[in-house]
Short mmCIF file of C-alpha atoms in Angstrom, two decimals:
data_model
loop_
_atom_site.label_atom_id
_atom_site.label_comp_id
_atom_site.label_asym_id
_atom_site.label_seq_id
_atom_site.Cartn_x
_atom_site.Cartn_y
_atom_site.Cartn_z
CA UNK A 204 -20.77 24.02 -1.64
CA UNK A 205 -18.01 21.77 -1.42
CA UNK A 206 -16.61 20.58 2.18
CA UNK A 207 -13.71 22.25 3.15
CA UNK A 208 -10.43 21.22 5.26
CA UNK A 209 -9.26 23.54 8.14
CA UNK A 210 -6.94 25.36 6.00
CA UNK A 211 -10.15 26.17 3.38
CA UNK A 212 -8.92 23.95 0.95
CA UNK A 213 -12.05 22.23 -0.91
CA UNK A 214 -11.91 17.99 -0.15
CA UNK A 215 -15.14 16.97 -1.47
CA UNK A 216 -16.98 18.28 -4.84
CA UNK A 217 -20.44 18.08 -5.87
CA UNK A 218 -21.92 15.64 -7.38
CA UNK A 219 -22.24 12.15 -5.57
CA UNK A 220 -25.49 11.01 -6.82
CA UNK A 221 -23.68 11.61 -10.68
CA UNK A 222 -21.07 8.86 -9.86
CA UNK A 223 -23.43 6.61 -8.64
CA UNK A 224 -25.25 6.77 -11.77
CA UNK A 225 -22.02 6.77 -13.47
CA UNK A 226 -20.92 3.70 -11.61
CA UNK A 227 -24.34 1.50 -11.92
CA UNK A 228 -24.28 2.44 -15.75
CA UNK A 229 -20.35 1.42 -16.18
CA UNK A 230 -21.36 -2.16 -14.50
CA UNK A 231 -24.32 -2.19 -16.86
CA UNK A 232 -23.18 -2.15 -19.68
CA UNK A 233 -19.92 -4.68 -19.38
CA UNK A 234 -22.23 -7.62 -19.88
CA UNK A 235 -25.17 -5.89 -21.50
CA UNK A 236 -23.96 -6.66 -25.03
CA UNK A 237 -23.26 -10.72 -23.67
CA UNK A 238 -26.35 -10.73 -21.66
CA UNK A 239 -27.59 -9.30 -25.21
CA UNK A 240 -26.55 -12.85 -26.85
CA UNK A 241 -28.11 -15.19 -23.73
CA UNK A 242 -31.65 -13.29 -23.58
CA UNK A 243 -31.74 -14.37 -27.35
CA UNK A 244 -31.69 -18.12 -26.70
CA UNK A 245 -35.54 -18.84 -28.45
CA UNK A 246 -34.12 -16.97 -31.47
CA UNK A 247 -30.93 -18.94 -31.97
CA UNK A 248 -32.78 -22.16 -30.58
CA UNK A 249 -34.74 -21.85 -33.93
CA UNK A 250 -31.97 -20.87 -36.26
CA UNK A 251 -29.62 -23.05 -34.76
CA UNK A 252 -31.82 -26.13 -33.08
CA UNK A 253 -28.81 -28.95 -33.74
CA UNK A 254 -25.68 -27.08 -32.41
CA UNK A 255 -27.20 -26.24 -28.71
CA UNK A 256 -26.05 -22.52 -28.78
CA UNK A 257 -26.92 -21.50 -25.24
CA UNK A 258 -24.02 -24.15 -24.34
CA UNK A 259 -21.95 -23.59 -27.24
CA UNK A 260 -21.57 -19.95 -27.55
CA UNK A 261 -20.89 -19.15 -23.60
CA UNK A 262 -18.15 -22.10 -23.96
CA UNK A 263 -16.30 -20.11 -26.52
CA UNK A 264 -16.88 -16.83 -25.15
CA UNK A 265 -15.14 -18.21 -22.05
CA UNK A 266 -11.64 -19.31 -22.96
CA UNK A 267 -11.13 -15.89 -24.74
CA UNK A 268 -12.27 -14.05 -21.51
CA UNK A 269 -10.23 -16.40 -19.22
CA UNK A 270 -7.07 -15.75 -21.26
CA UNK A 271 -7.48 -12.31 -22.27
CA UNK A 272 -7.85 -11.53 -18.43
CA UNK A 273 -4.87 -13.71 -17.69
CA UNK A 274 -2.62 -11.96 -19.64
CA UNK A 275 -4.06 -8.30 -18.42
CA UNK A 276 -3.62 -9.62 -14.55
CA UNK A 277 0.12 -10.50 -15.40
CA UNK A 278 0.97 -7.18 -16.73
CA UNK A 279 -1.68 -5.05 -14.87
CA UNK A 280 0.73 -3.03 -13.80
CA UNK A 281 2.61 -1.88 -16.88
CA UNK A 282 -1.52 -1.03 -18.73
CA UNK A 283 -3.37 1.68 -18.60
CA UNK A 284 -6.48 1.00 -17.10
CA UNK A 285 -8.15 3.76 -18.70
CA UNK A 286 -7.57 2.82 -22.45
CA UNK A 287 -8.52 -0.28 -21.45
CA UNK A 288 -11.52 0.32 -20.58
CA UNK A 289 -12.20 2.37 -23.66
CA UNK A 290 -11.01 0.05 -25.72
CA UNK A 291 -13.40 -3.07 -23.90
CA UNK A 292 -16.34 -0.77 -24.19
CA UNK A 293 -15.74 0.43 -27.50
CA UNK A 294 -15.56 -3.55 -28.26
CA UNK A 295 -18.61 -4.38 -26.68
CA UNK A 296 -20.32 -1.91 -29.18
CA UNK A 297 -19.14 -3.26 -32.10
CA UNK A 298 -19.56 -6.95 -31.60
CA UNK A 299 -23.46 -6.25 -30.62
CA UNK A 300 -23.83 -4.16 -33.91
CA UNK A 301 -22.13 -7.14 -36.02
CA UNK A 302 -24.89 -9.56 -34.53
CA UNK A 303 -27.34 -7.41 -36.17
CA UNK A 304 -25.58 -6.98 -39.58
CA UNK A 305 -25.04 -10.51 -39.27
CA UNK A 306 -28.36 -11.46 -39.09
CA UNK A 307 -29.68 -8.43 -41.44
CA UNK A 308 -26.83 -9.82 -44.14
CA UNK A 309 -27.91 -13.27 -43.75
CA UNK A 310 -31.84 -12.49 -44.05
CA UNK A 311 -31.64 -14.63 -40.68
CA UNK A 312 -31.61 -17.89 -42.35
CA UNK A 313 -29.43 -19.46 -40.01
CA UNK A 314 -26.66 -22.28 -41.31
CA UNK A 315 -23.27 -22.97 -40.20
CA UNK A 316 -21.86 -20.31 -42.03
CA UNK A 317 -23.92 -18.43 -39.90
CA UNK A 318 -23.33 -20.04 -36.67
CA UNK A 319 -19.29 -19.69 -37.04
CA UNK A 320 -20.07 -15.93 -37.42
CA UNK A 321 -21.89 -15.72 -33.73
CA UNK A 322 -19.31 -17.89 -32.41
CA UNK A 323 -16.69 -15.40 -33.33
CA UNK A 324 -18.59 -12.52 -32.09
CA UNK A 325 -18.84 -14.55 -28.63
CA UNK A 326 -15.51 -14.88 -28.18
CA UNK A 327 -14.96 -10.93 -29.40
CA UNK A 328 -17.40 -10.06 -26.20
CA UNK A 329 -15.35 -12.00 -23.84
CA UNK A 330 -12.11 -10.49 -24.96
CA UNK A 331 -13.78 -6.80 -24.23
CA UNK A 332 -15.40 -8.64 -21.39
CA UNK A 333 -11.58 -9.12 -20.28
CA UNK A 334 -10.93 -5.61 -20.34
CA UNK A 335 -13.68 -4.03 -18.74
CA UNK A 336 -14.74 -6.62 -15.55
CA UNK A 337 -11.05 -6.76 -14.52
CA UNK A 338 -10.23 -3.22 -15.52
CA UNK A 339 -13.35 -1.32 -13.69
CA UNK A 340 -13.04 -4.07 -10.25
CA UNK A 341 -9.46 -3.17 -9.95
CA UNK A 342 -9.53 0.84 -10.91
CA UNK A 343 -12.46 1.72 -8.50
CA UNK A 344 -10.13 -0.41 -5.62
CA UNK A 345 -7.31 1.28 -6.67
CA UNK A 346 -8.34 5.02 -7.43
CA UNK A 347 -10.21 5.21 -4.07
CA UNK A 348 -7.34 4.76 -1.61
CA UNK A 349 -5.39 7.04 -3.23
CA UNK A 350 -7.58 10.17 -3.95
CA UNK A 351 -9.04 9.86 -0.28
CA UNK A 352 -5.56 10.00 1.45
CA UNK A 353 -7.59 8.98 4.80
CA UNK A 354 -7.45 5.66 7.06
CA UNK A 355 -8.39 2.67 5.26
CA UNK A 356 -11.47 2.39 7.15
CA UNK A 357 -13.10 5.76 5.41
CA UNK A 358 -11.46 4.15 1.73
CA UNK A 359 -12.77 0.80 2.60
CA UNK A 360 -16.35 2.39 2.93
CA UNK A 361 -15.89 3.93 -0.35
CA UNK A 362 -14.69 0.84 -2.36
CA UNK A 363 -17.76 -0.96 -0.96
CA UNK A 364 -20.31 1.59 -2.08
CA UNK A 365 -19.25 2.30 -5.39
CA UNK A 366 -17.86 -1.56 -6.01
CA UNK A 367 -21.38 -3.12 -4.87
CA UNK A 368 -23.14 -0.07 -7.16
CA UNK A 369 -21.00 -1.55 -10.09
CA UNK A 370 -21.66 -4.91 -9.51
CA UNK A 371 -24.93 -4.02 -9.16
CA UNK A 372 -25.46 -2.42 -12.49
CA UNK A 373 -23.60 -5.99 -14.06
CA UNK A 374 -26.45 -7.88 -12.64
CA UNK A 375 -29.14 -4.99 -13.98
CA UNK A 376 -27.79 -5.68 -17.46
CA UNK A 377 -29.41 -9.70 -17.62
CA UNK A 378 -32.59 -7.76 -15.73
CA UNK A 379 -32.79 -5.42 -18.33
CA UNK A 380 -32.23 -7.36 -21.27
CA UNK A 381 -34.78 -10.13 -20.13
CA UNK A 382 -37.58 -7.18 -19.78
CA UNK A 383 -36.33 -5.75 -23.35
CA UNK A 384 -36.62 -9.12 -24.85
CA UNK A 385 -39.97 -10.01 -23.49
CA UNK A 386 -41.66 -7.02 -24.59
CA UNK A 387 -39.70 -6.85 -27.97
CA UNK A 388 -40.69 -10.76 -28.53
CA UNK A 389 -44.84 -9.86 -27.34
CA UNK A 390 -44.62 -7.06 -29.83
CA UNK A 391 -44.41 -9.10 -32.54
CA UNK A 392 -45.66 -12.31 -31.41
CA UNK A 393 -49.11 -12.53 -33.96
CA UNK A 394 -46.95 -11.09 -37.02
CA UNK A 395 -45.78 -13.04 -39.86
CA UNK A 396 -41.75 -13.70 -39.08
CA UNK A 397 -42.60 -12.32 -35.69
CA UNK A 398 -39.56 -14.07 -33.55
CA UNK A 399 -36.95 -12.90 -35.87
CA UNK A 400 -38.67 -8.93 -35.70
CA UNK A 401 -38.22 -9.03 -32.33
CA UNK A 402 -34.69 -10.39 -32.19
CA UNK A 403 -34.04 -7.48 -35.09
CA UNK A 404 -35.48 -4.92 -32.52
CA UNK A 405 -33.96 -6.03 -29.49
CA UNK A 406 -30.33 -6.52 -31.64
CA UNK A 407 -30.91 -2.61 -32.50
CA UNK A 408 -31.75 -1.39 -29.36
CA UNK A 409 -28.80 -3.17 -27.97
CA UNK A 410 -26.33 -1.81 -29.82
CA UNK A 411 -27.95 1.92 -29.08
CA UNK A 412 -27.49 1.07 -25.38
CA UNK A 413 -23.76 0.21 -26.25
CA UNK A 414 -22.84 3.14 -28.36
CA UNK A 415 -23.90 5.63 -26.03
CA UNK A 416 -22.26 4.20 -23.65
CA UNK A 417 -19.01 4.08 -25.05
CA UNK A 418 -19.28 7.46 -25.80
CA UNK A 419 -20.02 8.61 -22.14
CA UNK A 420 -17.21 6.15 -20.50
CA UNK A 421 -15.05 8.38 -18.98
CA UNK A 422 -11.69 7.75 -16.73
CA UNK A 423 -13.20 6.97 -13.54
CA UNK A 424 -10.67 9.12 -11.57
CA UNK A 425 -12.98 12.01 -13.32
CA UNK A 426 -15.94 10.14 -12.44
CA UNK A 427 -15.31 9.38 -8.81
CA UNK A 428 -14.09 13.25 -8.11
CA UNK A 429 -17.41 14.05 -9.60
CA UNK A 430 -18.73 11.78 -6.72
CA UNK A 431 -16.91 13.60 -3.99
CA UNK A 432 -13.03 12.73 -3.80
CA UNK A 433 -10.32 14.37 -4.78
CA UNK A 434 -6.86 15.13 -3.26
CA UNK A 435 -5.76 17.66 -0.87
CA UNK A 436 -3.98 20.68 -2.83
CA UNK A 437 -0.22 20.64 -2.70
CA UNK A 438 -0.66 16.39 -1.67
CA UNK A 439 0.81 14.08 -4.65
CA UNK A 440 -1.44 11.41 -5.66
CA UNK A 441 1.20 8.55 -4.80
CA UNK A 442 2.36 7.59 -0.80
CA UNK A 443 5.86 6.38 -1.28
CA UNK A 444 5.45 3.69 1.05
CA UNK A 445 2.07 2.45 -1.62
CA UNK A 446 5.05 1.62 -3.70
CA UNK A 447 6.15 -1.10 -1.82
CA UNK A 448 3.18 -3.65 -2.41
CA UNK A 449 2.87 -7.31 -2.53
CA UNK A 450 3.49 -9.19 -5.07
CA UNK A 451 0.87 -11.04 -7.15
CA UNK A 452 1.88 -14.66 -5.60
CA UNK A 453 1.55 -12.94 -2.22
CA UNK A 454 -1.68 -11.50 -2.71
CA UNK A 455 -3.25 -14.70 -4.22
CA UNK A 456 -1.61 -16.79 -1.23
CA UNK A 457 -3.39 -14.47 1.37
CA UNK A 458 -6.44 -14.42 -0.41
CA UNK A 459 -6.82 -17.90 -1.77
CA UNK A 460 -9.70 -18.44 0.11
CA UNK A 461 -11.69 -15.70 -1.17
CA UNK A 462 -10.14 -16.71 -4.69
CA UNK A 463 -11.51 -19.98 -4.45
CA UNK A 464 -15.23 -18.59 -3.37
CA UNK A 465 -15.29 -16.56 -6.85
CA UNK A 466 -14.27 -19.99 -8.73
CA UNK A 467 -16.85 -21.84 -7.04
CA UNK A 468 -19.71 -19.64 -6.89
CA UNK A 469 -19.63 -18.98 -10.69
CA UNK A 470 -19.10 -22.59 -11.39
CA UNK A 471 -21.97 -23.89 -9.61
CA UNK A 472 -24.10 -21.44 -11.46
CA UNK A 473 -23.20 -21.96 -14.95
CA UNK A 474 -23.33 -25.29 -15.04
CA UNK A 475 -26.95 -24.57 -14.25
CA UNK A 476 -27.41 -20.94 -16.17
CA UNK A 477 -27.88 -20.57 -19.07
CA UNK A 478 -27.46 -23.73 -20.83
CA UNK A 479 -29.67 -26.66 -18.30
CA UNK A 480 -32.85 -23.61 -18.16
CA UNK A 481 -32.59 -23.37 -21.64
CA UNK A 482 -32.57 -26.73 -22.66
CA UNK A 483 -33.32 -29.62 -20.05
CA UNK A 484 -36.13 -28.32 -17.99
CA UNK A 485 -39.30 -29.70 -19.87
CA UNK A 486 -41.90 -28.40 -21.84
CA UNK A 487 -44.33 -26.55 -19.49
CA UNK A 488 -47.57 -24.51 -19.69
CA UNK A 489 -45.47 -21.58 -20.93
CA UNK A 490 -44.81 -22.83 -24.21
CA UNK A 491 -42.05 -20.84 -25.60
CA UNK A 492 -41.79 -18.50 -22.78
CA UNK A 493 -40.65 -20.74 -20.66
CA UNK A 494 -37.07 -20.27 -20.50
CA UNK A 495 -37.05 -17.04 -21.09
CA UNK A 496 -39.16 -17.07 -17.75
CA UNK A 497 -36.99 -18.51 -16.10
CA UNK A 498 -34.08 -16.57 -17.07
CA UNK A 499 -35.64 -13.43 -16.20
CA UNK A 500 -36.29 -14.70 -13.11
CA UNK A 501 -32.73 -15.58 -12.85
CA UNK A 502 -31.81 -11.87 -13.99
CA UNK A 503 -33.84 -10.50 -11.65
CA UNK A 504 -33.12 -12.18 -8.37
CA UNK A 505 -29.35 -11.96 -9.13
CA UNK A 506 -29.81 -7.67 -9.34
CA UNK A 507 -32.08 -8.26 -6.05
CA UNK A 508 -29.02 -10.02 -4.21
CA UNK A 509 -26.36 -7.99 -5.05
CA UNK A 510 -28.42 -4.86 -3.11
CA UNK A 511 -28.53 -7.04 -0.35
CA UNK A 512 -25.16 -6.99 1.08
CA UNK A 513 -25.75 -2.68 1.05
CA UNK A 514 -27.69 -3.58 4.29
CA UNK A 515 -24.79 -4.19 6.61
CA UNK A 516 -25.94 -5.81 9.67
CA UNK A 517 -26.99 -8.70 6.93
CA UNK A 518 -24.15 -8.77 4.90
CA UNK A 519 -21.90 -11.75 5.62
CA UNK A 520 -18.29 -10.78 6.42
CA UNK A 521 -16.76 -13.99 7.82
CA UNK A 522 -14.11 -15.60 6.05
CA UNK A 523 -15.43 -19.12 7.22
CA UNK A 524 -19.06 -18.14 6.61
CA UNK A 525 -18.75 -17.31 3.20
CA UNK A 526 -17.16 -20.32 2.43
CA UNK A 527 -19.64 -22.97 3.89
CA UNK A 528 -22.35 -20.68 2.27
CA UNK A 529 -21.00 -21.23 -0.83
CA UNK A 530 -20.01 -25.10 -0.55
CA UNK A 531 -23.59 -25.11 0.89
CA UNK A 532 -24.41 -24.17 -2.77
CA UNK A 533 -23.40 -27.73 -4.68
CA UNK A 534 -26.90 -29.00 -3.04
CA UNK A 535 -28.79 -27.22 -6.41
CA UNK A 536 -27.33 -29.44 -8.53
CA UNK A 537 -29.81 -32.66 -7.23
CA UNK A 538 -32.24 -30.00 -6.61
CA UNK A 539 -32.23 -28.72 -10.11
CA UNK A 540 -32.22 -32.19 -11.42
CA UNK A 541 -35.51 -33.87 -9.70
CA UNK A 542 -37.37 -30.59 -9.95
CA UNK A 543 -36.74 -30.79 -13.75
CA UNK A 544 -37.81 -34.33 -13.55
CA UNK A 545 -40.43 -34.14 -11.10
CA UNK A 546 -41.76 -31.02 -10.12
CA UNK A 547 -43.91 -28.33 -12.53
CA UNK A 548 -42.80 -24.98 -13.69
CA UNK A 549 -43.71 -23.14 -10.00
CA UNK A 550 -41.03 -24.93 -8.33
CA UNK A 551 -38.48 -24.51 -11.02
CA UNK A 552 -38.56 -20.32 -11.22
CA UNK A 553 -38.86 -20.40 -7.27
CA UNK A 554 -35.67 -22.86 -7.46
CA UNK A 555 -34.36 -20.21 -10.39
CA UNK A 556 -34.96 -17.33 -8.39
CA UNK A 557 -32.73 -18.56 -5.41
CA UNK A 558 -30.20 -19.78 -7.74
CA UNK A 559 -29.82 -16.04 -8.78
CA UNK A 560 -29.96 -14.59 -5.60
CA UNK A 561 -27.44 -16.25 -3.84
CA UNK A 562 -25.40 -16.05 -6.83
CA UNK A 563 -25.79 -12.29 -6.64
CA UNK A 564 -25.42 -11.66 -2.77
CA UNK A 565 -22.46 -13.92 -2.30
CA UNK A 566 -20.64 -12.22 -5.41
CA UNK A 567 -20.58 -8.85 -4.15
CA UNK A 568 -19.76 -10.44 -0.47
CA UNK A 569 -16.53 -11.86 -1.46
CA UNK A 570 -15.85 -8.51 -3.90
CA UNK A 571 -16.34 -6.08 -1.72
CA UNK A 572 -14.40 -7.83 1.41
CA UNK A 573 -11.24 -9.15 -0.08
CA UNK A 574 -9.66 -6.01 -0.78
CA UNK A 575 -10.04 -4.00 2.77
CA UNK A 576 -7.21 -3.07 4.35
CA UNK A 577 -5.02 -3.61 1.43
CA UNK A 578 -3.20 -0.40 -0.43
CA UNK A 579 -4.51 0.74 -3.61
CA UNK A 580 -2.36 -0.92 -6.10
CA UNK A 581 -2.69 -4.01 -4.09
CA UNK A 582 -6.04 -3.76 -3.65
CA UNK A 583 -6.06 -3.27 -7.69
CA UNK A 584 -3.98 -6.37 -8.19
CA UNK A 585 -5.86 -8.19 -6.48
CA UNK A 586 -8.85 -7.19 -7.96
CA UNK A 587 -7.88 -8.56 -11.46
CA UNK A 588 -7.09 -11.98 -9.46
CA UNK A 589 -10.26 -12.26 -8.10
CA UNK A 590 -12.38 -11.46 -11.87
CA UNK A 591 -9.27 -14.39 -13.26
CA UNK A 592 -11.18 -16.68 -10.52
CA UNK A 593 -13.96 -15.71 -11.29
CA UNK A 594 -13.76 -16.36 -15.31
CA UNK A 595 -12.29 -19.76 -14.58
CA UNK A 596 -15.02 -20.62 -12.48
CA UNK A 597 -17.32 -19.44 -15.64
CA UNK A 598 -15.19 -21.65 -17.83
CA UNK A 599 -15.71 -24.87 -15.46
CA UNK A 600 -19.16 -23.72 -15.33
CA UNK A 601 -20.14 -23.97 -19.13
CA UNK A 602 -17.76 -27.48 -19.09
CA UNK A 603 -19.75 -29.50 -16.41
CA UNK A 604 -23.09 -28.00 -17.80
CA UNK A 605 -22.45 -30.03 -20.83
CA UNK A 606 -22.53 -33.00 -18.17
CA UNK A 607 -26.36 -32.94 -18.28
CA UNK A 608 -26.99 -33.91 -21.67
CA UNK A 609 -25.54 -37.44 -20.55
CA UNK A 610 -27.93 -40.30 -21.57
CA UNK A 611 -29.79 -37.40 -24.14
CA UNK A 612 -28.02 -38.32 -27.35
CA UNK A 613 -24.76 -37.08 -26.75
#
């Protein structure tokens, strides 16, 4: 039975464990389709060997995503979030089934032809990429505030659990499709044309994963009274005073700190992920496995971290702390660099594995703090700030990463 108030009146509905499913599978698949394209490095490696795809396609799925999100921040409030959403997913879903015509049209014989074709599809996923990561961050902050109608404390408690269950599923979607594309590439490994069977399978399944998604992405108002919240009867979902927010340059001036953690923590890591582990680690006892080794161990640790901060006593709060934490950070770079020239393939996943969780624990630190105390259409705003940070720190990422291959030809 649902709880009731002390007039009768239901407050909380069934169903809590459904949104959290809802929630994890929401954050899954907004980079499942992209975290589709990265797992698939050894495939496009072979097609593609002279135009260094794992750098070049997350470079121009970046500036579409960083200015797609840009212009959604600016006008946030004038969009529906929820046909935003739809429309992202519904994206996502169609770009991952083109990579499979694509490659079923072309009879995967690569070319530039070919190449121009994924490029375009990378910069369709980070225009849906736009939609969704900025669109689901800023609706769960906003709709929880305002269907509690409680303190901020209980809405702040709220945001965190379903926010760090979102972000959660985002890093499950690189775990998953590293596990999917190391059993699709063993299936086929002694067959004739086995690489590109696999990369046909995995493509497939992919694009299954996306479609049913898409079809089960409802507006998370629905989903998060499913989870227990809903409105008082005879209480309007809007406090007049929540109309009276800060503006955008406000927000961003008191949170500039946390805006500049999100830049920095995603530009440390992809200058290093995916493009240095695919390309400028050595060749190793693994053979071709390798990077997709260490990638999945990558994939993995990242999901790991961001169920860390869930544990609250170890989850770090301080303004200060997260900062030096994530300064703290800059020392992979000469780590990365003399284990790739010095050290064997051990070192490098157990180097790879810390990348991703502190990449993972200190995202969902800085997510899930930023927006306490703020009201919900603030907290909303500045939400989509925080995922525009966060894509420009992507963007610097895949720029510097193209700083290894100095003195290696190019």
């Amino acid at each position: 039975m649902p709880n009731q108030d002390e007039s009768g009146a239901p407050v909380r509905l069934q169903g809590k464990y459904a949104a959290i499913v809802v929630c994890w599978l929401l954050g899954n698949g907004c980079l499942f389709s992209w975290n589709s394209m990265l797992t698939i490095e050894d495939y496009y490696a072979y097609l593609f060997p002279k135009y260094h795809p794992s750098r070049v396609l997350t470079l121009v799925y970046q500036p579409f995503a960083l200015g797609t999100l840009a212009i959604l921040a600016y006008n946030e409030a004038k969009i529906n979030t929820r046909w935003r959403n739809l429309f992202g997913y519904t994206l996502f879903f169609i770009s991952t089934l083109l990579v499979l015509v694509l490659d079923l049209a072309t009879s995967g014989r690569g070319g530039f032809g070919t190449y121009i074709g994924i490029c375009v599809i990378s910069a369709a996923f980070g225009v849906a990429d736009a939609n969704v990561q900025g669109g689901m961050v800023g609706d769960l902050s906003f709709m929880l505030p305002e269907l509690i109608q409680v303190d901020f404390s209980v809405a702040d408690l709220f945001w965190f659990k379903f926010s760090s269950l979102f972000l959660a599923g985002l890093a499950a979607s690189g775990a998953l499709t590293s596990a999917l594309r190391l059993i699709t590439k063993a299936a086929f490994q002694n067959s004739k044309d086995g690489l590109r069977k696999g990369a046909i399978l995995f493509f497939a399944i992919s694009s299954i994963f996306e479609l049913l998604l898409r079809r089960d992405q409802r507006p998370v108002s629905s989903d998060l009274a499913a989870g227990g919240i809903c409105t008082k009867p005879g209480e309007t979902n809007h406090n007049p005073n929540d109309l009276e927010r800060l503006s955008n340059k406000e927000l961003l001036f008191q949170n500039i700190d946390y805006a500049l953690d999100m830049f920095l923590i995603y530009a440390l890591t992809l200058s290093i992920f995916p493009g240095f582990l695919s390309e400028d680690t050595g060749s190793h006892s693994l053979g071709g496995w390798y990077s997709l080794v260490l990638i999945a161990m990558y994939n993995v640790w990242d999901l790991i971290g961001r169920y860390v901060p869930l544990v609250k006593c170890i989850k770090l709060e301080s303004r200060r702390g997260l900062m030096i934490a994530i300064l703290l950070r800059s020392l992979f770079i000469p780590a990365f660099y003399f284990t790739a020239k010095y050290g064997d393939q051990g070192w490098m996943i157990m180097l790879t594995s810390f990348l991703g969780v502190s990449h993972g624990y200190l995202t969902v630190c800085v997510l899930t703090s930023a927006p306490r105390g703020y009201k919900g259409p603030e907290q909303n705003a500045l939400g989509n700030i925080l995922v525009l940070f966060l894509l420009g720190g992507l963007f610097a990422g895949v720029t510097l990463d193209w700083l290894w291959l100095i003195g290696k030809g190019w």
